[in-house]
Amino acid sequence: MKFRFIVRRLIVTVPMVLIVITLTWGLIRLAPGNFYSTEKKLPPAIEKNIRAKYGLDKPWYVQYGRMMWNIVRLDFGNSLKYENETVNDILWRTLPVSATIGLLAYLLALVVGVLTGTLAALKPNSKLDYVSMALAMLGISLPNFVLGPILVLVFSLSLYWLPPARWNGFPSWNLVLPVLTLSAIYMAYIARLTRAGMLEVLRSDYIRTARAKGLSERQVVVRHALRGGLLPVVSFTGPALAILISGTVVVERIFAMPGLGNYFINANLNRDEPLIIGIVAFVSIAVLVFNLLVDIAYAFIDPRIRY
Amino acid sequence: MMSGDNGNLLSVRDLRTYFETEDGTVKAVDGISFDLKRGETLGIVGESGSGKSVTNLSVIRLIPSPPGRIVSGEVLFHGQDILSLPAEEVRRIRGKRISMIFQDPMTSLNPFMRISRQLMEITQLHLGHTREQAYEHAVRMLETVGIPEARARVDSYPHEFSGGMRQRVMIAMALSCEPELLIADEPTTALDVTIQAQILELIRKLKEETGTSVILITHDLGVVAGMTDDIIVMYAGKIFEQAPTRELFAAPGNPYTKALLKSVPDPVHEEGTDLYQIPGLPPDVAHLPPGCPFAPRCYHAEEVCRREFPPFVQLNAEHFSLCHFAGEVYAESRAERDARGGATPSGANVEPSENLGAVDPSENPTQGGAGR
Ligand SMILES: Nc1ncnc2c1ncn2[C@@H]1O[C@H](COP(=O)(O)OP(=O)(O)O)[C@@H](O)[C@H]1O
Ligand SMILES: [Mg+2]
């Protein structure tokens, strides 16, 4: 039953990835300029050679077909800018950087967010509730291009506690500030989602039943309430993790991390079509796969779900 | 403290439970007192919002706080005041010595947990069962409440059961530890009519087998008729009438009770004729007028009813009514009864079933120790 559901989801998923890639490809074409253009106009003969070399002289459907064929084989070709590297090389080099920062940030957000959200829900309108929800509000409204520099200013440039930037492998102190910066907003979201979900569940009849059984408050929360109360967090986790792992443009820029996000900006500035397509394909596949994982997780958490 | 135990299992004294809301203080329960003897069944009747659930949730201290607060009163269980016990001791009473069945079986079971686990955790907690013992006990309890193929179905999830079956599971859960008191809060309201009768019959049968005392809450006097020894009629957080069941049906001493009796659906009710409905709506218990809360809806109301709060009048040894005209209404009911040949009072479509005679309080042996 579940297997059939997964197959069905995959059948829907694949065309969606192809549509996203097609749109990206179209947008690159529509934008003026191209990867070889500089301030100085190239002599027509040279331009013609370049276009022939990269197949740009062929009709659009041939180019599109070739691109799609590459994607189906999961071979995105060579980068136009980093000429001695294939797109796949770049993906494999940058992905671990982005994934490390993203996973750590999400784990931190999950632990802190679920804990504070649950505690806030257990004592609504208490001091703890107000303080944590005010912090969450701040976390959501403070953009990370503001938070990042503030953290650097305080912890690196004033206190000299932590390095301000650069990738130094895992584990390293260099990770602390980017992970914190990236984590803040997710922490805040998860805390609010958890609080809302738990408040709703704690009001429900089956929690009253659990209390009427004589269970302790801890048993009521851990055994009976968390599961239902965290469902919103589970749905949030799919897209959030996909986006975090595939690199976050702003944070990687601020902290000079050689991750996917950073390369994505460069690829766009350079009009590096294969690299753009490669990264877009990777990210959209990641989003869809993670959403699928969430749906599967749901099926295990909630026995009422039938496919 | 122990002097409160006059053969009473439960003795509620002047219980007041209020909710602080934006609209003001909701006096959901405002000065309720009653006794329940071992092995007896008490019915609590009243329209929706009259404070029945809050009364019983207060008994096991399950009032959500905030906004709720038990302002005053005593709940003597075996003479010991539950309201002044430490939380941990109250938890040892809940589910073990006093257990509760709720109105909506569709939402009262945890949808994420197998029935077996939900049943097992209660005996593991209170009876110290091992997993195996608890599992066997769960199967036995499901058999007891009449679930077919209990062993095959014990590992189901709640959504795989129908409403009636889920209420049976709730009953199995509530009776797992052989409690001394079972509180059933509108156990059949959410079920359809044929299932209602089955569930009531099951509760009655299990009560007889185990000797558990029962508080049966309902908004439908028809439900309690054949089930209870005594009845309390509640309205706006107060007790409006209190009497042995047979007496209450035969000669109600309160206009509100008479109206409730009149609105009970008749088994031989003629198609097309409208069922009697009490005019108006229950009052907002956050803003009660000074007089009798029922006055605006009462056929008997006079000037004094709107001005002064009514007295709690004793009509005979065990019959009380909160009404300025309790005596008159009582006499009226008795006259109506006599005119009908002593069977049914005017307006009442329900007759207490015949086996009630056996539990008439004056003949009840458990009555012996009372009033020592
Ligand atoms: N959690 C709550 N917050 C505010 N008011 C409540 C709450 N629970 C019950 N009440 C109020 O208490 C009164 C009695 O409710 P209840 O005991 O549930 O009535 P019923 O007789 O239908 O069981 C109602 O007016 C209801 O609005
Ligand atoms: Mg109720």
Short mmCIF file of C-alpha atoms in Angstrom, two decimals, chain B residues 7-294:
data_model
loop_
_atom_site.label_atom_id
_atom_site.label_comp_id
_atom_site.label_asym_id
_atom_site.label_seq_id
_atom_site.Cartn_x
_atom_site.Cartn_y
_atom_site.Cartn_z
CA GLY B 7 -21.33 5.06 54.35
CA ASN B 8 -20.70 7.67 51.71
CA LEU B 9 -18.15 6.88 49.06
CA LEU B 10 -18.18 10.42 47.83
CA SER B 11 -19.37 13.54 49.53
CA VAL B 12 -19.22 16.84 47.71
CA ARG B 13 -19.63 19.90 49.90
CA ASP B 14 -20.35 23.39 48.60
CA LEU B 15 -18.19 22.98 45.50
CA ARG B 16 -17.52 26.16 43.53
CA THR B 17 -15.55 26.13 40.28
CA TYR B 18 -15.12 29.37 38.37
CA PHE B 19 -13.51 30.23 35.05
CA GLU B 20 -11.86 33.58 34.50
CA THR B 21 -12.72 34.64 30.97
CA GLU B 22 -12.56 37.89 29.05
CA ASP B 23 -16.28 38.09 29.56
CA GLY B 24 -15.97 37.97 33.34
CA THR B 25 -16.03 35.22 35.92
CA VAL B 26 -17.99 32.21 34.70
CA LYS B 27 -19.47 30.57 37.78
CA ALA B 28 -19.76 27.19 36.12
CA VAL B 29 -20.36 25.36 39.40
CA ASP B 30 -21.59 27.44 42.29
CA GLY B 31 -22.24 25.71 45.56
CA ILE B 32 -22.95 22.08 44.71
CA SER B 33 -23.34 19.47 47.47
CA PHE B 34 -24.29 15.84 47.20
CA ASP B 35 -23.54 12.39 48.61
CA LEU B 36 -23.00 9.12 46.85
CA LYS B 37 -23.21 5.86 48.76
CA ARG B 38 -21.21 2.77 47.91
CA GLY B 39 -22.73 0.77 45.10
CA GLU B 40 -25.29 3.40 44.22
CA THR B 41 -25.85 5.27 41.01
CA LEU B 42 -26.40 8.99 40.91
CA GLY B 43 -27.81 10.76 37.86
CA ILE B 44 -26.84 14.34 37.13
CA VAL B 45 -29.20 15.92 34.65
CA GLY B 46 -29.42 19.35 33.09
CA GLU B 47 -29.25 21.18 29.81
CA SER B 48 -25.96 21.71 28.11
CA GLY B 49 -23.86 24.31 29.94
CA SER B 50 -25.44 23.75 33.33
CA GLY B 51 -22.14 22.69 34.92
CA LYS B 52 -22.43 18.90 34.96
CA SER B 53 -19.05 18.20 33.38
CA VAL B 54 -17.27 20.85 35.41
CA THR B 55 -18.69 19.38 38.61
CA ASN B 56 -17.28 15.97 37.82
CA LEU B 57 -13.99 17.17 36.42
CA SER B 58 -13.59 19.08 39.67
CA VAL B 59 -14.04 15.83 41.60
CA ILE B 60 -10.84 14.43 40.07
CA ARG B 61 -9.22 17.84 39.75
CA LEU B 62 -9.07 17.88 35.97
CA ILE B 63 -10.21 21.47 35.56
CA PRO B 64 -7.91 23.21 33.06
CA SER B 65 -6.17 25.95 34.99
CA PRO B 66 -5.96 28.67 33.87
CA PRO B 67 -8.73 29.66 33.19
CA GLY B 68 -10.47 27.38 35.69
CA ARG B 69 -10.16 27.44 39.45
CA ILE B 70 -11.83 25.46 42.21
CA VAL B 71 -12.68 28.34 44.46
CA SER B 72 -14.00 26.50 47.45
CA GLY B 73 -15.55 23.30 48.70
CA GLU B 74 -14.64 19.80 49.69
CA VAL B 75 -14.68 16.57 47.74
CA LEU B 76 -14.59 13.86 50.38
CA PHE B 77 -13.65 10.47 48.99
CA HIS B 78 -13.80 7.95 51.81
CA GLY B 79 -13.87 10.99 54.04
CA GLN B 80 -10.62 12.36 52.65
CA ASP B 81 -10.68 15.69 50.85
CA ILE B 82 -9.36 15.20 47.32
CA LEU B 83 -9.09 18.94 46.84
CA SER B 84 -6.45 19.23 49.54
CA LEU B 85 -4.36 16.21 48.51
CA PRO B 86 -0.97 16.66 46.84
CA ALA B 87 -1.15 16.29 43.05
CA GLU B 88 0.75 13.02 43.14
CA GLU B 89 -1.83 11.37 45.40
CA VAL B 90 -4.66 12.59 43.23
CA ARG B 91 -2.97 10.86 40.29
CA ARG B 92 -3.01 7.61 42.24
CA ILE B 93 -6.77 7.95 42.61
CA ARG B 94 -7.43 8.89 38.99
CA GLY B 95 -7.98 5.92 36.75
CA LYS B 96 -7.55 3.52 39.62
CA ARG B 97 -10.20 4.35 42.21
CA ILE B 98 -12.18 6.97 40.31
CA SER B 99 -12.32 6.70 36.55
CA MET B 100 -14.15 8.60 33.90
CA ILE B 101 -15.81 8.00 30.55
CA PHE B 102 -16.27 11.01 28.33
CA GLN B 103 -18.91 12.12 25.93
CA ASP B 104 -17.20 11.76 22.60
CA PRO B 105 -15.62 8.37 21.99
CA MET B 106 -14.37 9.53 18.59
CA THR B 107 -11.98 12.04 20.11
CA SER B 108 -11.37 10.65 23.57
CA LEU B 109 -8.96 7.93 22.50
CA ASN B 110 -5.47 8.78 21.31
CA PRO B 111 -5.60 8.38 17.51
CA PHE B 112 -1.85 7.70 17.29
CA MET B 113 -1.74 4.82 19.73
CA ARG B 114 -2.87 1.23 19.47
CA ILE B 115 -5.86 0.29 21.63
CA SER B 116 -3.71 -2.31 23.35
CA ARG B 117 -1.18 0.25 24.51
CA GLN B 118 -3.84 2.63 25.69
CA LEU B 119 -5.37 -0.11 27.79
CA MET B 120 -2.05 -1.52 28.97
CA GLU B 121 -0.61 1.71 30.27
CA ILE B 122 -3.32 2.07 32.87
CA THR B 123 -2.76 -1.30 34.54
CA GLN B 124 1.00 -1.03 34.17
CA LEU B 125 0.74 2.26 36.00
CA HIS B 126 -1.69 1.37 38.76
CA LEU B 127 -1.51 -2.40 39.18
CA GLY B 128 2.18 -2.83 38.41
CA HIS B 129 1.44 -5.22 35.56
CA THR B 130 4.25 -6.45 33.34
CA ARG B 131 3.77 -6.00 29.61
CA GLU B 132 2.48 -9.55 29.23
CA GLN B 133 0.06 -9.28 32.14
CA ALA B 134 -1.18 -5.92 30.93
CA TYR B 135 -1.70 -7.29 27.43
CA GLU B 136 -3.69 -10.26 28.66
CA HIS B 137 -5.69 -7.98 30.91
CA ALA B 138 -6.43 -5.67 27.98
CA VAL B 139 -7.76 -8.57 25.93
CA ARG B 140 -9.90 -9.74 28.84
CA MET B 141 -11.30 -6.25 29.38
CA LEU B 142 -12.24 -5.95 25.71
CA GLU B 143 -14.01 -9.30 25.96
CA THR B 144 -15.80 -8.11 29.07
CA VAL B 145 -17.20 -5.07 27.31
CA GLY B 146 -18.38 -7.20 24.42
CA ILE B 147 -15.90 -6.55 21.65
CA PRO B 148 -15.99 -9.54 19.29
CA GLU B 149 -12.65 -11.18 18.47
CA ALA B 150 -10.99 -9.08 21.13
CA ARG B 151 -7.62 -10.77 20.81
CA ALA B 152 -7.47 -10.14 17.09
CA ARG B 153 -8.56 -6.54 17.42
CA VAL B 154 -6.71 -5.38 20.51
CA ASP B 155 -3.82 -4.06 18.42
CA SER B 156 -6.05 -1.92 16.21
CA TYR B 157 -5.96 1.84 16.16
CA PRO B 158 -9.04 3.73 17.37
CA HIS B 159 -10.06 4.84 13.87
CA GLU B 160 -10.55 1.19 12.93
CA PHE B 161 -13.42 0.99 15.45
CA SER B 162 -16.95 2.40 15.20
CA GLY B 163 -18.22 4.99 17.68
CA GLY B 164 -20.05 2.43 19.79
CA MET B 165 -17.02 0.13 19.82
CA ARG B 166 -14.79 2.99 20.87
CA GLN B 167 -17.10 3.81 23.74
CA ARG B 168 -16.83 0.16 24.76
CA VAL B 169 -13.05 0.56 24.69
CA MET B 170 -13.37 3.64 26.88
CA ILE B 171 -15.48 1.64 29.31
CA ALA B 172 -12.95 -1.18 29.28
CA MET B 173 -10.22 1.32 30.02
CA ALA B 174 -12.21 2.96 32.80
CA LEU B 175 -12.98 -0.35 34.48
CA SER B 176 -9.49 -1.87 34.06
CA CYS B 177 -8.47 -1.26 37.65
CA GLU B 178 -11.90 -2.02 39.13
CA PRO B 179 -12.54 1.52 40.32
CA GLU B 180 -14.79 2.30 43.25
CA LEU B 181 -16.41 5.12 41.32
CA LEU B 182 -17.14 5.38 37.63
CA ILE B 183 -18.10 8.79 36.29
CA ALA B 184 -19.81 8.53 32.92
CA ASP B 185 -20.15 11.98 31.35
CA GLU B 186 -22.87 11.74 28.72
CA PRO B 187 -21.53 8.38 27.56
CA THR B 188 -24.19 7.95 24.90
CA THR B 189 -24.83 11.48 23.67
CA ALA B 190 -22.58 11.13 20.64
CA LEU B 191 -23.95 7.72 19.65
CA ASP B 192 -27.02 6.79 17.65
CA VAL B 193 -30.09 5.49 19.37
CA THR B 194 -29.69 1.72 19.10
CA ILE B 195 -26.07 1.91 20.21
CA GLN B 196 -27.08 4.20 23.09
CA ALA B 197 -29.29 1.51 24.56
CA GLN B 198 -26.54 -1.10 24.24
CA ILE B 199 -23.96 1.07 25.97
CA LEU B 200 -26.33 1.95 28.83
CA GLU B 201 -27.18 -1.71 29.23
CA LEU B 202 -23.47 -2.54 29.33
CA ILE B 203 -22.80 0.05 32.01
CA ARG B 204 -25.70 -1.24 34.07
CA LYS B 205 -24.58 -4.84 33.73
CA LEU B 206 -20.96 -4.11 34.65
CA LYS B 207 -22.05 -1.97 37.54
CA GLU B 208 -24.12 -4.85 38.88
CA GLU B 209 -21.27 -7.30 38.46
CA THR B 210 -18.59 -5.16 40.04
CA GLY B 211 -20.56 -3.16 42.60
CA THR B 212 -18.94 0.04 41.38
CA SER B 213 -20.67 3.29 42.27
CA VAL B 214 -21.64 5.31 39.24
CA ILE B 215 -22.29 8.95 38.48
CA LEU B 216 -24.21 9.10 35.22
CA ILE B 217 -24.32 12.51 33.61
CA THR B 218 -26.83 13.27 30.89
CA HIS B 219 -28.91 16.06 29.47
CA ASP B 220 -31.71 13.58 28.77
CA LEU B 221 -33.88 12.48 31.69
CA GLY B 222 -35.00 9.55 29.57
CA VAL B 223 -31.50 8.08 29.82
CA VAL B 224 -31.31 8.01 33.61
CA ALA B 225 -34.81 6.71 34.20
CA GLY B 226 -34.00 3.06 34.61
CA MET B 227 -30.42 3.44 35.74
CA THR B 228 -30.13 5.60 38.84
CA ASP B 229 -30.99 5.58 42.51
CA ASP B 230 -30.93 9.34 42.98
CA ILE B 231 -31.01 12.27 40.62
CA ILE B 232 -29.62 15.78 40.79
CA VAL B 233 -31.03 18.33 38.39
CA MET B 234 -28.56 21.11 37.62
CA TYR B 235 -29.11 24.51 36.09
CA ALA B 236 -26.71 27.45 35.83
CA GLY B 237 -24.15 25.83 38.14
CA LYS B 238 -26.67 25.16 40.88
CA ILE B 239 -28.66 22.16 42.06
CA PHE B 240 -32.29 22.85 41.22
CA GLU B 241 -33.73 19.61 42.45
CA GLN B 242 -32.46 16.57 44.25
CA ALA B 243 -34.51 13.44 44.91
CA PRO B 244 -34.62 9.65 44.63
CA THR B 245 -35.26 8.78 40.99
CA ARG B 246 -38.73 7.35 41.45
CA GLU B 247 -39.83 10.33 43.53
CA LEU B 248 -38.43 12.82 41.05
CA PHE B 249 -40.28 11.26 38.15
CA ALA B 250 -43.47 10.82 40.12
CA ALA B 251 -43.66 14.22 41.77
CA PRO B 252 -41.14 16.79 40.58
CA GLY B 253 -40.95 19.79 42.86
CA ASN B 254 -39.32 22.24 40.47
CA PRO B 255 -40.65 23.88 37.31
CA TYR B 256 -37.32 23.27 35.57
CA THR B 257 -37.51 19.53 36.24
CA LYS B 258 -41.08 19.50 35.00
CA ALA B 259 -39.99 21.22 31.80
CA LEU B 260 -37.14 18.72 31.35
CA LEU B 261 -39.55 15.80 31.85
CA LYS B 262 -41.89 17.28 29.30
CA SER B 263 -39.13 17.50 26.72
CA VAL B 264 -38.08 13.86 26.94
CA PRO B 265 -38.80 12.09 23.66
CA ASP B 266 -41.60 9.58 24.02
CA PRO B 267 -41.00 6.08 22.69
CA VAL B 268 -44.52 6.16 21.24
CA HIS B 269 -44.18 9.77 20.19
CA GLU B 270 -46.49 10.57 17.30
CA GLU B 271 -44.84 11.48 14.04
CA GLY B 272 -45.30 15.10 13.09
CA THR B 273 -46.13 16.45 16.51
CA ASP B 274 -43.39 18.71 17.77
CA LEU B 275 -41.46 17.69 20.83
CA TYR B 276 -41.82 20.13 23.71
CA GLN B 277 -38.91 22.51 24.05
CA ILE B 278 -38.18 24.71 27.03
CA PRO B 279 -38.59 28.30 25.78
CA GLY B 280 -35.53 30.53 25.73
CA LEU B 281 -31.90 29.62 26.30
CA PRO B 282 -29.84 28.76 29.39
CA PRO B 283 -28.46 31.92 30.98
CA ASP B 284 -24.96 33.30 30.65
CA VAL B 285 -23.41 32.19 33.93
CA ALA B 286 -20.93 35.06 33.82
CA HIS B 287 -23.74 37.59 34.19
CA LEU B 288 -26.55 36.14 36.25
CA PRO B 289 -29.47 38.36 37.25
CA PRO B 290 -30.14 38.68 41.00
CA GLY B 291 -33.22 36.43 41.12
CA CYS B 292 -33.78 32.83 40.06
CA PRO B 293 -31.67 32.00 37.00
CA PHE B 294 -34.58 30.05 35.50
#
